[in-house]
Amino acid sequence: MLTYTGHPFIDVGIAAITAYVQKRCPEDVTTEDLEKVVKYIEQNYVRPPLRGYLTMAFTSNAWFIQDAFNPEKAGLSEEERAKRRATRDDWANRHLRQWQSQEASQDELCVFTGLPAIVTTLSGKLPSSRAGRAQIPLLQGDDAINFFTNGDAGLPISGFALIALQFFPLGCAKCGIGLLAVHSDNENLTYKITSRLLKQNINAITLAQAAGDDKLPKAPRSLKTLLIEMLVEAERERSNIEEDQEPASLSAYNFNNGKDLDLAIYHLPFEIVHFLQLVHMATFERAWNQLVQRGWQLSQAKKGKKGESAAIQEPWRNYMYEDLFSLPDDAPRFIRTYFLRIPRWSKNEDDPRCQYSLRNEIDLISWSLVELFLKEVIHLDTTRIERMRTLGDGLAFYVEKEGGKRFFRSFFTENNPSNFRVLLIKANIAHIRNGHPSLFDMETYIDVFEEGFEVMRPDWRLARDLVLMRMIDKLQQQWLPQNRDAIPEEERESDAEPEPIVNG
């Protein structure tokens, strides 16, 4: 029967079928279950809202949208209606019930499942056993031969793969350029996200049919924000199952197979997925949720009719969620913006990052969260992280007891590597003269900031920010609340080239 294949569209379809019949494993789906899926398709694909909506997946040549097969068209006689109904039923059976057929190709195997291909014709332009763009999204036209083996148009397909593809749009979200299919190398994660989308789609279809609407609503969030929200919810459930803790990556396919063929792929590597699972542990959850809350776009009042009070719109995107897709390449900027609260310039009036302020948000600095990020997302060397921590602790003590506001402000703002080196050397000498042990040894300093003698690392500013956050973490209870003016007024940063990260 059914089993996952590794192909995103097939697997999403299989997961949707499995969830629809309230099973957890595709192998548990029975022929009776598949018949329930077929019945749902037969009853709902031929009527609004799905009849028009699904052209995004199967083009306007799909069997259920063909005007020549429509028995409800006005002006037809009963004989004509019966003839059209029989024709449409025949094409429905060709697409939906091939898994029941005892006949199979002796020459071709399904490219998705490896099973014998069907022998039925699915298009007047394709040989039997082969499917085209009206069955497999994003293929070329049925009469195109380029890029197909031996110039034979279409792809051989089995009955099980065909029914999975027919149902898979119901496991997708409506957003971006069309439909969004979410697939993971962890089958349970694929199932959880798909089942959630299926439930939402079934409810939306039922409401639209009851109201006589011919369109389905778009997702309430932007594509990237929606994807992270779904992932977080699925990972929360997954974390409760002890045997299912393996890291997983996630890929999302935003596509439109209609008139304007289009595809955009979004990928979250397993480091990001695992990080999002870990931040909801008790140790990190409060700190992370505070950052998430301040990442939502600023509320905009929706203009109402004259005399009516303006309604506040539900936020559409979370900027921090969306910036997760730039990781790990853009990690230095992500750290500086969200963990260090340095404001960023933006042309969008609803961008909350413009209003970030370390001076006003020092309570959001969490070294434990930053340390988790460094280990899980950047894979920064643990020895270097520990030395940053130790250096930050020593400098925090120096600030509190000796260096005060002047050193703190200079450490924060100095961008000249030579001046920064002199600043630390002078602080260390002053600390020793006051009867204290050295703030750092040469090995620690070089490991954190330099590649060799007086040669700064390309990522020394990132290292400075990380040490600074450790200092703030130590000072935020007493010294910083009493000396907020030690934190300089931040200027909004532009989107410059990301700073490189040197691991090791």
Short mmCIF file of C-alpha atoms in Angstrom, two decimals:
data_model
loop_
_atom_site.label_atom_id
_atom_site.label_comp_id
_atom_site.label_asym_id
_atom_site.label_seq_id
_atom_site.Cartn_x
_atom_site.Cartn_y
_atom_site.Cartn_z
CA MET A 1 0.00 0.00 0.00
CA LEU A 2 1.27 3.48 0.85
CA THR A 3 4.79 4.32 2.00
CA TYR A 4 6.84 7.50 1.99
CA THR A 5 9.09 7.96 -1.04
CA GLY A 6 11.31 10.95 -0.26
CA HIS A 7 9.67 13.06 -2.97
CA PRO A 8 8.10 16.14 -1.32
CA PHE A 9 4.85 16.27 -3.29
CA ILE A 10 4.22 12.53 -3.05
CA ASP A 11 5.06 12.44 0.66
CA VAL A 12 2.82 15.41 1.47
CA GLY A 13 0.00 13.68 -0.42
CA ILE A 14 0.59 10.42 1.46
CA ALA A 15 0.71 12.29 4.79
CA ALA A 16 -2.53 14.10 3.91
CA ILE A 17 -4.27 10.81 3.04
CA THR A 18 -3.01 9.22 6.25
CA ALA A 19 -4.21 12.16 8.36
CA TYR A 20 -7.58 12.34 6.58
CA VAL A 21 -8.40 8.75 7.51
CA GLN A 22 -7.08 9.38 11.06
CA LYS A 23 -4.11 7.07 10.86
CA ARG A 24 -0.51 7.84 11.88
CA CYS A 25 1.45 5.54 9.56
CA PRO A 26 0.90 5.28 5.78
CA GLU A 27 1.38 1.52 6.01
CA ASP A 28 -1.81 1.33 8.12
CA VAL A 29 -3.97 2.89 5.38
CA THR A 30 -6.40 0.35 3.96
CA THR A 31 -8.28 0.09 0.68
CA GLU A 32 -11.40 1.23 2.54
CA ASP A 33 -9.48 4.32 3.68
CA LEU A 34 -8.40 5.10 0.13
CA GLU A 35 -11.99 4.79 -1.02
CA LYS A 36 -12.95 7.49 1.53
CA VAL A 37 -10.32 9.77 0.04
CA VAL A 38 -11.59 9.08 -3.48
CA LYS A 39 -15.16 9.88 -2.42
CA TYR A 40 -14.08 13.20 -0.93
CA ILE A 41 -12.25 14.15 -4.12
CA GLU A 42 -15.17 13.14 -6.33
CA GLN A 43 -17.64 15.14 -4.25
CA ASN A 44 -15.59 18.29 -3.72
CA TYR A 45 -13.10 18.83 -6.56
CA VAL A 46 -15.89 19.31 -9.09
CA ARG A 47 -17.52 22.18 -7.16
CA PRO A 48 -16.43 25.52 -5.72
CA PRO A 49 -14.22 26.49 -4.09
CA LEU A 50 -11.85 23.64 -5.04
CA ARG A 51 -12.86 23.48 -8.69
CA GLY A 52 -11.11 26.77 -9.44
CA TYR A 53 -8.66 26.79 -6.54
CA LEU A 54 -6.90 23.59 -7.58
CA THR A 55 -5.91 24.92 -10.99
CA MET A 56 -2.86 26.23 -9.09
CA ALA A 57 -1.87 22.60 -8.63
CA PHE A 58 -3.17 20.85 -11.75
CA THR A 59 -3.66 23.58 -14.39
CA SER A 60 -6.94 24.39 -16.11
CA ASN A 61 -6.67 21.08 -18.01
CA ALA A 62 -7.39 18.98 -14.91
CA TRP A 63 -10.21 16.46 -15.25
CA PHE A 64 -12.46 18.23 -12.71
CA ILE A 65 -12.22 21.71 -14.26
CA GLN A 66 -12.76 20.81 -17.93
CA ASP A 67 -15.75 22.78 -19.14
CA ALA A 68 -16.44 20.10 -21.75
CA PHE A 69 -17.01 17.61 -18.90
CA ASN A 70 -19.24 19.88 -16.79
CA PRO A 71 -22.77 18.45 -16.58
CA GLU A 72 -24.04 21.50 -14.64
CA LYS A 73 -23.44 23.92 -17.50
CA ALA A 74 -26.56 25.93 -18.31
CA GLY A 75 -28.59 25.14 -21.41
CA LEU A 76 -27.83 21.42 -21.60
CA SER A 77 -30.44 18.75 -22.21
CA GLU A 78 -30.71 15.81 -19.82
CA GLU A 79 -29.11 13.57 -22.40
CA GLU A 80 -26.16 15.93 -22.76
CA ARG A 81 -25.83 16.18 -18.97
CA ALA A 82 -25.77 12.40 -18.63
CA LYS A 83 -23.17 12.10 -21.37
CA ARG A 84 -20.93 14.72 -19.74
CA ARG A 85 -21.38 13.16 -16.33
CA ALA A 86 -20.31 9.77 -17.67
CA THR A 87 -17.28 11.32 -19.37
CA ARG A 88 -16.22 13.13 -16.21
CA ASP A 89 -16.70 9.99 -14.13
CA ASP A 90 -14.53 8.08 -16.57
CA TRP A 91 -11.69 10.64 -16.24
CA ALA A 92 -12.14 10.70 -12.48
CA ASN A 93 -11.68 6.93 -12.35
CA ARG A 94 -8.56 7.18 -14.50
CA HIS A 95 -7.02 9.54 -11.95
CA LEU A 96 -8.44 8.29 -8.66
CA ARG A 97 -8.86 4.51 -8.87
CA GLN A 98 -5.79 3.21 -10.66
CA TRP A 99 -4.49 1.79 -7.38
CA GLN A 100 -7.37 -0.71 -7.64
CA SER A 101 -6.46 -1.86 -11.13
CA GLN A 102 -5.10 -5.36 -11.65
CA GLU A 103 -3.43 -4.28 -14.88
CA ALA A 104 0.04 -2.76 -14.80
CA SER A 105 2.75 -1.88 -17.27
CA GLN A 106 5.23 -4.61 -18.06
CA ASP A 107 7.81 -2.16 -19.35
CA GLU A 108 7.79 0.94 -17.15
CA LEU A 109 8.13 1.59 -13.43
CA CYS A 110 6.80 4.55 -11.50
CA VAL A 111 9.53 7.19 -11.05
CA PHE A 112 8.30 7.88 -7.49
CA THR A 113 7.50 4.49 -5.98
CA GLY A 114 9.33 1.99 -8.18
CA LEU A 115 6.05 0.10 -8.64
CA PRO A 116 4.77 -0.92 -12.08
CA ALA A 117 3.24 2.06 -13.87
CA ILE A 118 -0.45 2.25 -14.73
CA VAL A 119 -1.62 1.36 -18.24
CA THR A 120 -4.40 3.95 -18.45
CA THR A 121 -4.19 7.05 -20.63
CA LEU A 122 -4.31 10.29 -18.61
CA SER A 123 -3.92 12.73 -21.51
CA GLY A 124 -4.73 12.67 -25.18
CA LYS A 125 -1.18 13.84 -25.91
CA LEU A 126 0.63 11.27 -23.77
CA PRO A 127 1.09 7.52 -24.14
CA SER A 128 -0.57 5.25 -21.60
CA SER A 129 1.12 4.89 -18.20
CA ARG A 130 2.48 8.42 -18.36
CA ALA A 131 1.40 11.52 -16.45
CA GLY A 132 1.90 15.13 -17.45
CA ARG A 133 1.58 18.60 -15.98
CA ALA A 134 -2.14 18.18 -15.22
CA GLN A 135 -1.23 15.30 -12.89
CA ILE A 136 2.33 16.15 -11.72
CA PRO A 137 2.84 19.83 -10.88
CA LEU A 138 5.71 21.75 -12.50
CA LEU A 139 6.27 19.40 -15.45
CA GLN A 140 6.44 20.77 -18.97
CA GLY A 141 3.52 20.67 -21.35
CA ASP A 142 2.33 17.26 -22.54
CA ASP A 143 3.66 17.79 -26.05
CA ALA A 144 7.16 18.86 -24.93
CA ILE A 145 9.91 16.25 -25.27
CA ASN A 146 12.93 18.15 -23.99
CA PHE A 147 14.53 16.88 -20.76
CA PHE A 148 12.60 13.61 -20.81
CA THR A 149 14.43 10.32 -21.25
CA ASN A 150 14.66 9.34 -24.92
CA GLY A 151 12.41 12.30 -25.71
CA ASP A 152 9.35 10.44 -24.36
CA ALA A 153 7.08 13.11 -22.87
CA GLY A 154 5.57 12.64 -19.42
CA LEU A 155 6.61 10.41 -16.54
CA PRO A 156 5.50 6.85 -15.77
CA ILE A 157 3.42 6.77 -12.61
CA SER A 158 1.78 4.16 -10.38
CA GLY A 159 -1.78 4.27 -9.08
CA PHE A 160 -0.65 4.95 -5.50
CA ALA A 161 1.54 7.87 -6.53
CA LEU A 162 -1.29 9.23 -8.65
CA ILE A 163 -3.85 9.26 -5.82
CA ALA A 164 -1.24 10.82 -3.51
CA LEU A 165 -0.66 13.63 -6.01
CA GLN A 166 -4.39 14.15 -6.48
CA PHE A 167 -4.87 14.68 -2.74
CA PHE A 168 -1.65 16.49 -1.86
CA PRO A 169 -2.90 20.10 -2.45
CA LEU A 170 -5.17 19.67 0.58
CA GLY A 171 -2.03 19.25 2.69
CA CYS A 172 -0.66 22.59 1.45
CA ALA A 173 -1.15 26.17 2.58
CA LYS A 174 -2.41 28.92 0.32
CA CYS A 175 0.21 31.66 0.47
CA GLY A 176 2.97 33.37 -1.45
CA ILE A 177 2.82 32.68 -5.19
CA GLY A 178 0.33 29.83 -4.83
CA LEU A 179 0.52 26.70 -2.69
CA LEU A 180 3.05 25.84 -0.01
CA ALA A 181 4.07 22.20 0.51
CA VAL A 182 6.25 21.48 3.56
CA HIS A 183 8.52 18.45 3.62
CA SER A 184 11.08 17.13 6.10
CA ASP A 185 13.56 14.29 6.17
CA ASN A 186 11.79 13.35 9.41
CA GLU A 187 8.53 11.68 8.36
CA ASN A 188 6.78 12.48 11.64
CA LEU A 189 7.48 16.18 11.17
CA THR A 190 6.10 16.07 7.61
CA TYR A 191 3.00 14.33 8.94
CA LYS A 192 2.40 16.79 11.78
CA ILE A 193 2.65 19.89 9.60
CA THR A 194 0.62 18.36 6.77
CA SER A 195 -2.12 17.11 9.09
CA ARG A 196 -2.45 20.59 10.59
CA LEU A 197 -2.80 22.17 7.15
CA LEU A 198 -5.24 19.48 6.04
CA LYS A 199 -7.49 20.16 9.02
CA GLN A 200 -7.43 23.90 8.33
CA ASN A 201 -8.19 23.35 4.65
CA ILE A 202 -11.09 20.95 5.27
CA ASN A 203 -12.63 23.46 7.69
CA ALA A 204 -12.13 26.34 5.24
CA ILE A 205 -13.67 24.32 2.39
CA THR A 206 -16.70 23.44 4.49
CA LEU A 207 -17.23 27.07 5.51
CA ALA A 208 -16.80 28.33 1.94
CA GLN A 209 -19.31 25.83 0.58
CA ALA A 210 -21.82 26.72 3.31
CA ALA A 211 -21.43 30.43 2.54
CA GLY A 212 -21.47 29.95 -1.24
CA ASP A 213 -17.95 31.36 -1.62
CA ASP A 214 -15.89 30.30 -4.61
CA LYS A 215 -12.51 31.16 -3.07
CA LEU A 216 -10.51 29.94 -0.09
CA PRO A 217 -8.85 32.47 2.23
CA LYS A 218 -5.10 32.93 2.12
CA ALA A 219 -3.00 31.98 5.12
CA PRO A 220 -3.15 34.56 7.93
CA ARG A 221 0.63 34.96 7.98
CA SER A 222 3.41 35.68 5.52
CA LEU A 223 5.03 32.58 4.06
CA LYS A 224 8.17 32.48 6.21
CA THR A 225 6.36 33.42 9.40
CA LEU A 226 3.72 30.77 8.75
CA LEU A 227 6.41 28.17 8.15
CA ILE A 228 8.19 28.92 11.43
CA GLU A 229 4.91 28.94 13.37
CA MET A 230 3.96 25.54 11.99
CA LEU A 231 7.44 24.19 12.68
CA VAL A 232 7.44 25.44 16.27
CA GLU A 233 4.06 23.89 16.98
CA ALA A 234 5.08 20.59 15.40
CA GLU A 235 8.40 20.55 17.29
CA ARG A 236 6.63 21.14 20.58
CA GLU A 237 4.58 18.04 19.96
CA ARG A 238 7.60 16.11 18.69
CA SER A 239 9.65 16.99 21.78
CA ASN A 240 7.11 15.17 23.94
CA ILE A 241 7.95 11.88 22.21
CA GLU A 242 11.24 10.67 23.66
CA GLU A 243 12.04 8.29 20.82
CA ASP A 244 11.62 11.01 18.18
CA GLN A 245 14.43 13.43 19.01
CA GLU A 246 16.52 13.02 15.87
CA PRO A 247 17.54 16.31 14.20
CA ALA A 248 15.55 17.14 11.09
CA SER A 249 15.81 19.63 8.26
CA LEU A 250 12.84 21.26 6.57
CA SER A 251 12.16 22.33 2.98
CA ALA A 252 9.17 24.28 1.77
CA TYR A 253 8.04 24.45 -1.85
CA ASN A 254 5.98 27.50 -2.81
CA PHE A 255 4.69 26.84 -6.31
CA ASN A 256 2.06 27.69 -8.84
CA ASN A 257 1.29 25.20 -11.61
CA GLY A 258 -1.33 27.41 -13.22
CA LYS A 259 -0.95 29.78 -16.14
CA ASP A 260 2.22 31.36 -14.72
CA LEU A 261 4.44 28.45 -13.73
CA ASP A 262 6.57 29.37 -10.72
CA LEU A 263 8.52 27.78 -7.87
CA ALA A 264 10.38 29.13 -4.83
CA ILE A 265 12.16 26.82 -2.38
CA TYR A 266 12.87 27.68 1.26
CA HIS A 267 15.15 25.54 3.38
CA LEU A 268 15.83 25.36 7.10
CA PRO A 269 18.86 23.18 7.93
CA PHE A 270 18.69 20.80 10.86
CA GLU A 271 20.75 23.21 13.02
CA ILE A 272 17.96 25.80 12.89
CA VAL A 273 15.20 23.23 13.34
CA HIS A 274 16.96 21.72 16.35
CA PHE A 275 17.61 25.18 17.82
CA LEU A 276 13.90 26.00 17.57
CA GLN A 277 13.14 22.81 19.43
CA LEU A 278 15.63 23.54 22.21
CA VAL A 279 14.58 27.17 22.80
CA HIS A 280 11.21 25.94 24.04
CA MET A 281 12.81 24.08 26.90
CA ALA A 282 12.15 25.65 30.32
CA THR A 283 15.68 27.06 30.54
CA PHE A 284 15.33 29.23 27.43
CA GLU A 285 11.62 29.58 26.70
CA ARG A 286 10.90 32.81 28.57
CA ALA A 287 13.89 34.65 27.09
CA TRP A 288 13.13 33.39 23.58
CA ASN A 289 9.41 34.20 23.74
CA GLN A 290 10.21 37.78 24.75
CA LEU A 291 12.32 38.17 21.63
CA VAL A 292 9.62 36.59 19.48
CA GLN A 293 6.98 38.91 20.91
CA ARG A 294 9.08 41.96 20.00
CA GLY A 295 9.67 40.62 16.51
CA TRP A 296 6.09 41.02 15.32
CA GLN A 297 5.39 43.83 12.90
CA LEU A 298 3.99 46.92 14.55
CA SER A 299 0.20 47.04 14.58
CA GLN A 300 -1.36 49.24 11.94
CA ALA A 301 -4.85 50.63 12.35
CA LYS A 302 -7.12 49.51 9.51
CA LYS A 303 -9.11 52.41 8.12
CA GLY A 304 -12.82 52.02 8.72
CA LYS A 305 -15.87 53.88 7.53
CA LYS A 306 -16.40 57.44 8.65
CA GLY A 307 -17.49 57.54 12.27
CA GLU A 308 -16.27 54.00 12.97
CA SER A 309 -13.30 53.25 15.19
CA ALA A 310 -10.29 51.88 13.36
CA ALA A 311 -9.68 48.17 13.82
CA ILE A 312 -6.21 46.90 14.71
CA GLN A 313 -4.95 44.47 12.09
CA GLU A 314 -3.59 41.09 13.09
CA PRO A 315 0.20 41.12 12.52
CA TRP A 316 1.14 39.55 9.20
CA ARG A 317 4.82 38.79 9.76
CA ASN A 318 7.38 38.26 12.48
CA TYR A 319 10.67 39.80 11.43
CA MET A 320 12.78 37.60 13.69
CA TYR A 321 11.10 34.47 12.37
CA GLU A 322 11.77 35.61 8.81
CA ASP A 323 15.41 36.38 9.54
CA LEU A 324 15.93 32.79 10.68
CA PHE A 325 16.05 31.91 6.98
CA SER A 326 19.23 33.99 6.60
CA LEU A 327 21.10 31.75 9.08
CA PRO A 328 23.78 30.71 9.55
CA ASP A 329 25.35 33.03 6.92
CA ASP A 330 23.95 36.19 8.50
CA ALA A 331 24.47 35.11 12.12
CA PRO A 332 26.53 38.19 13.20
CA ARG A 333 23.77 40.58 12.14
CA PHE A 334 21.08 38.33 13.64
CA ILE A 335 22.95 38.28 16.96
CA ARG A 336 23.49 42.04 16.96
CA THR A 337 19.88 42.83 16.07
CA TYR A 338 17.92 40.38 18.19
CA PHE A 339 20.22 39.36 21.02
CA LEU A 340 22.06 42.69 21.49
CA ARG A 341 19.02 44.82 20.53
CA ILE A 342 20.85 47.16 18.14
CA PRO A 343 18.24 48.92 15.96
CA ARG A 344 18.26 48.32 12.22
CA TRP A 345 17.26 50.74 9.51
CA SER A 346 14.21 49.71 7.47
CA LYS A 347 12.01 51.31 4.84
CA ASN A 348 8.97 49.56 6.36
CA GLU A 349 7.07 51.63 8.89
CA ASP A 350 5.83 48.52 10.65
CA ASP A 351 9.34 47.11 11.23
CA PRO A 352 9.85 46.82 15.02
CA ARG A 353 13.62 46.50 14.61
CA CYS A 354 13.82 50.26 14.05
CA GLN A 355 12.75 50.75 17.66
CA TYR A 356 15.09 48.26 19.33
CA SER A 357 17.15 49.81 22.12
CA LEU A 358 19.68 48.10 24.36
CA ARG A 359 19.37 50.96 26.83
CA ASN A 360 15.66 50.27 27.25
CA GLU A 361 15.77 46.49 26.81
CA ILE A 362 18.76 45.29 28.83
CA ASP A 363 16.47 42.78 30.53
CA LEU A 364 16.23 40.91 27.21
CA ILE A 365 19.93 40.05 27.14
CA SER A 366 20.35 36.35 27.94
CA TRP A 367 23.81 34.79 27.78
CA SER A 368 22.40 31.27 28.12
CA LEU A 369 20.26 31.81 25.01
CA VAL A 370 23.18 33.31 23.10
CA GLU A 371 25.42 30.42 24.12
CA LEU A 372 22.84 27.93 22.87
CA PHE A 373 22.70 29.80 19.55
CA LEU A 374 26.48 29.74 19.21
CA LYS A 375 26.66 26.01 19.83
CA GLU A 376 23.66 24.85 17.80
CA VAL A 377 23.50 27.29 14.88
CA ILE A 378 27.06 28.52 14.32
CA HIS A 379 28.89 25.52 15.80
CA LEU A 380 31.36 27.90 17.37
CA ASP A 381 34.25 26.14 19.10
CA THR A 382 33.25 25.44 22.72
CA THR A 383 36.70 26.41 24.02
CA ARG A 384 36.38 29.82 22.36
CA ILE A 385 32.88 30.26 23.80
CA GLU A 386 34.16 29.45 27.29
CA ARG A 387 36.99 31.95 26.91
CA MET A 388 34.49 34.62 25.82
CA ARG A 389 32.46 33.86 28.92
CA THR A 390 35.52 34.07 31.19
CA LEU A 391 36.69 37.30 29.56
CA GLY A 392 33.20 38.80 29.86
CA ASP A 393 33.05 37.91 33.55
CA GLY A 394 36.43 39.55 34.21
CA LEU A 395 35.58 42.71 32.26
CA ALA A 396 32.21 42.96 34.02
CA PHE A 397 34.04 42.90 37.37
CA TYR A 398 36.44 45.57 36.07
CA VAL A 399 33.57 47.79 34.93
CA GLU A 400 31.75 47.47 38.22
CA LYS A 401 34.79 48.05 40.45
CA GLU A 402 37.16 50.23 38.39
CA GLY A 403 36.56 51.02 34.72
CA GLY A 404 33.03 52.31 35.05
CA LYS A 405 31.01 53.99 32.33
CA ARG A 406 33.95 55.21 30.27
CA PHE A 407 35.41 51.76 29.66
CA PHE A 408 32.00 50.18 29.06
CA ARG A 409 31.06 52.81 26.47
CA SER A 410 34.43 52.58 24.73
CA PHE A 411 34.31 48.78 24.61
CA PHE A 412 30.81 49.00 23.12
CA THR A 413 31.57 51.55 20.41
CA GLU A 414 35.20 51.12 19.38
CA ASN A 415 35.45 49.82 15.80
CA ASN A 416 39.13 50.43 15.14
CA PRO A 417 40.98 47.16 15.84
CA SER A 418 44.20 48.89 16.97
CA ASN A 419 42.38 51.20 19.36
CA PHE A 420 40.34 48.27 20.65
CA ARG A 421 43.51 46.29 21.37
CA VAL A 422 45.02 49.27 23.25
CA LEU A 423 41.79 49.70 25.23
CA LEU A 424 41.97 46.15 26.55
CA ILE A 425 45.71 46.30 27.28
CA LYS A 426 45.32 49.52 29.30
CA ALA A 427 42.39 48.06 31.24
CA ASN A 428 44.38 44.93 32.04
CA ILE A 429 47.40 46.97 33.24
CA ALA A 430 45.20 49.18 35.43
CA HIS A 431 43.47 46.12 36.88
CA ILE A 432 46.80 44.49 37.79
CA ARG A 433 48.12 47.74 39.34
CA ASN A 434 45.10 47.79 41.62
CA GLY A 435 46.14 44.46 43.05
CA HIS A 436 43.90 42.16 41.00
CA PRO A 437 44.89 39.21 38.85
CA SER A 438 45.14 39.69 35.08
CA LEU A 439 41.82 40.08 33.25
CA PHE A 440 43.02 37.70 30.56
CA ASP A 441 46.10 35.85 29.43
CA MET A 442 47.60 36.07 25.98
CA GLU A 443 46.15 32.75 24.87
CA THR A 444 42.60 33.84 25.79
CA TYR A 445 42.94 37.20 24.07
CA ILE A 446 44.33 35.71 20.86
CA ASP A 447 41.74 32.92 20.78
CA VAL A 448 38.87 35.38 21.17
CA PHE A 449 40.03 38.29 19.02
CA GLU A 450 43.13 37.50 16.95
CA GLU A 451 44.44 35.00 14.44
CA GLY A 452 48.05 35.72 15.33
CA PHE A 453 50.24 38.43 16.74
CA GLU A 454 48.41 41.74 16.13
CA VAL A 455 46.31 40.22 13.32
CA MET A 456 42.64 40.58 14.19
CA ARG A 457 40.17 37.87 13.26
CA PRO A 458 37.71 38.80 10.49
CA ASP A 459 34.92 38.24 13.03
CA TRP A 460 36.51 40.19 15.92
CA ARG A 461 33.51 42.55 16.10
CA LEU A 462 31.22 39.54 16.54
CA ALA A 463 33.51 38.33 19.33
CA ARG A 464 33.36 41.80 20.90
CA ASP A 465 29.55 41.72 20.78
CA LEU A 466 29.48 38.29 22.40
CA VAL A 467 31.83 39.31 25.21
CA LEU A 468 29.75 42.46 25.65
CA MET A 469 26.58 40.40 26.04
CA ARG A 470 28.24 38.31 28.71
CA MET A 471 29.25 41.53 30.50
CA ILE A 472 25.68 42.83 30.29
CA ASP A 473 24.34 39.51 31.56
CA LYS A 474 26.53 39.92 34.66
CA LEU A 475 25.82 43.65 35.12
CA GLN A 476 22.09 43.80 34.32
CA GLN A 477 20.91 43.17 37.88
CA GLN A 478 22.55 46.13 39.65
CA TRP A 479 25.20 48.18 37.83
CA LEU A 480 23.50 48.73 34.45
CA PRO A 481 20.06 49.74 35.81
CA GLN A 482 21.88 52.41 37.85
CA ASN A 483 24.12 53.47 34.95
CA ARG A 484 21.95 53.28 31.85
CA ASP A 485 23.69 56.31 30.41
CA ALA A 486 26.78 54.12 30.03
CA ILE A 487 24.98 52.57 27.06
CA PRO A 488 25.40 54.94 24.10
CA GLU A 489 22.49 56.01 21.96
CA GLU A 490 22.44 53.51 19.13
CA GLU A 491 22.28 54.54 15.52
CA ARG A 492 20.22 52.38 13.19
CA GLU A 493 22.40 50.01 11.27
CA SER A 494 22.06 49.48 7.54
CA ASP A 495 21.98 46.11 5.81
CA ALA A 496 25.69 45.87 5.10
CA GLU A 497 27.53 42.78 3.93
CA PRO A 498 27.40 40.06 6.60
CA GLU A 499 30.50 39.66 8.76
CA PRO A 500 32.36 36.37 8.27
CA ILE A 501 32.48 33.83 11.09
CA VAL A 502 35.75 32.13 11.93
CA ASN A 503 35.24 28.86 13.79
CA GLY A 504 38.17 27.55 15.68
#
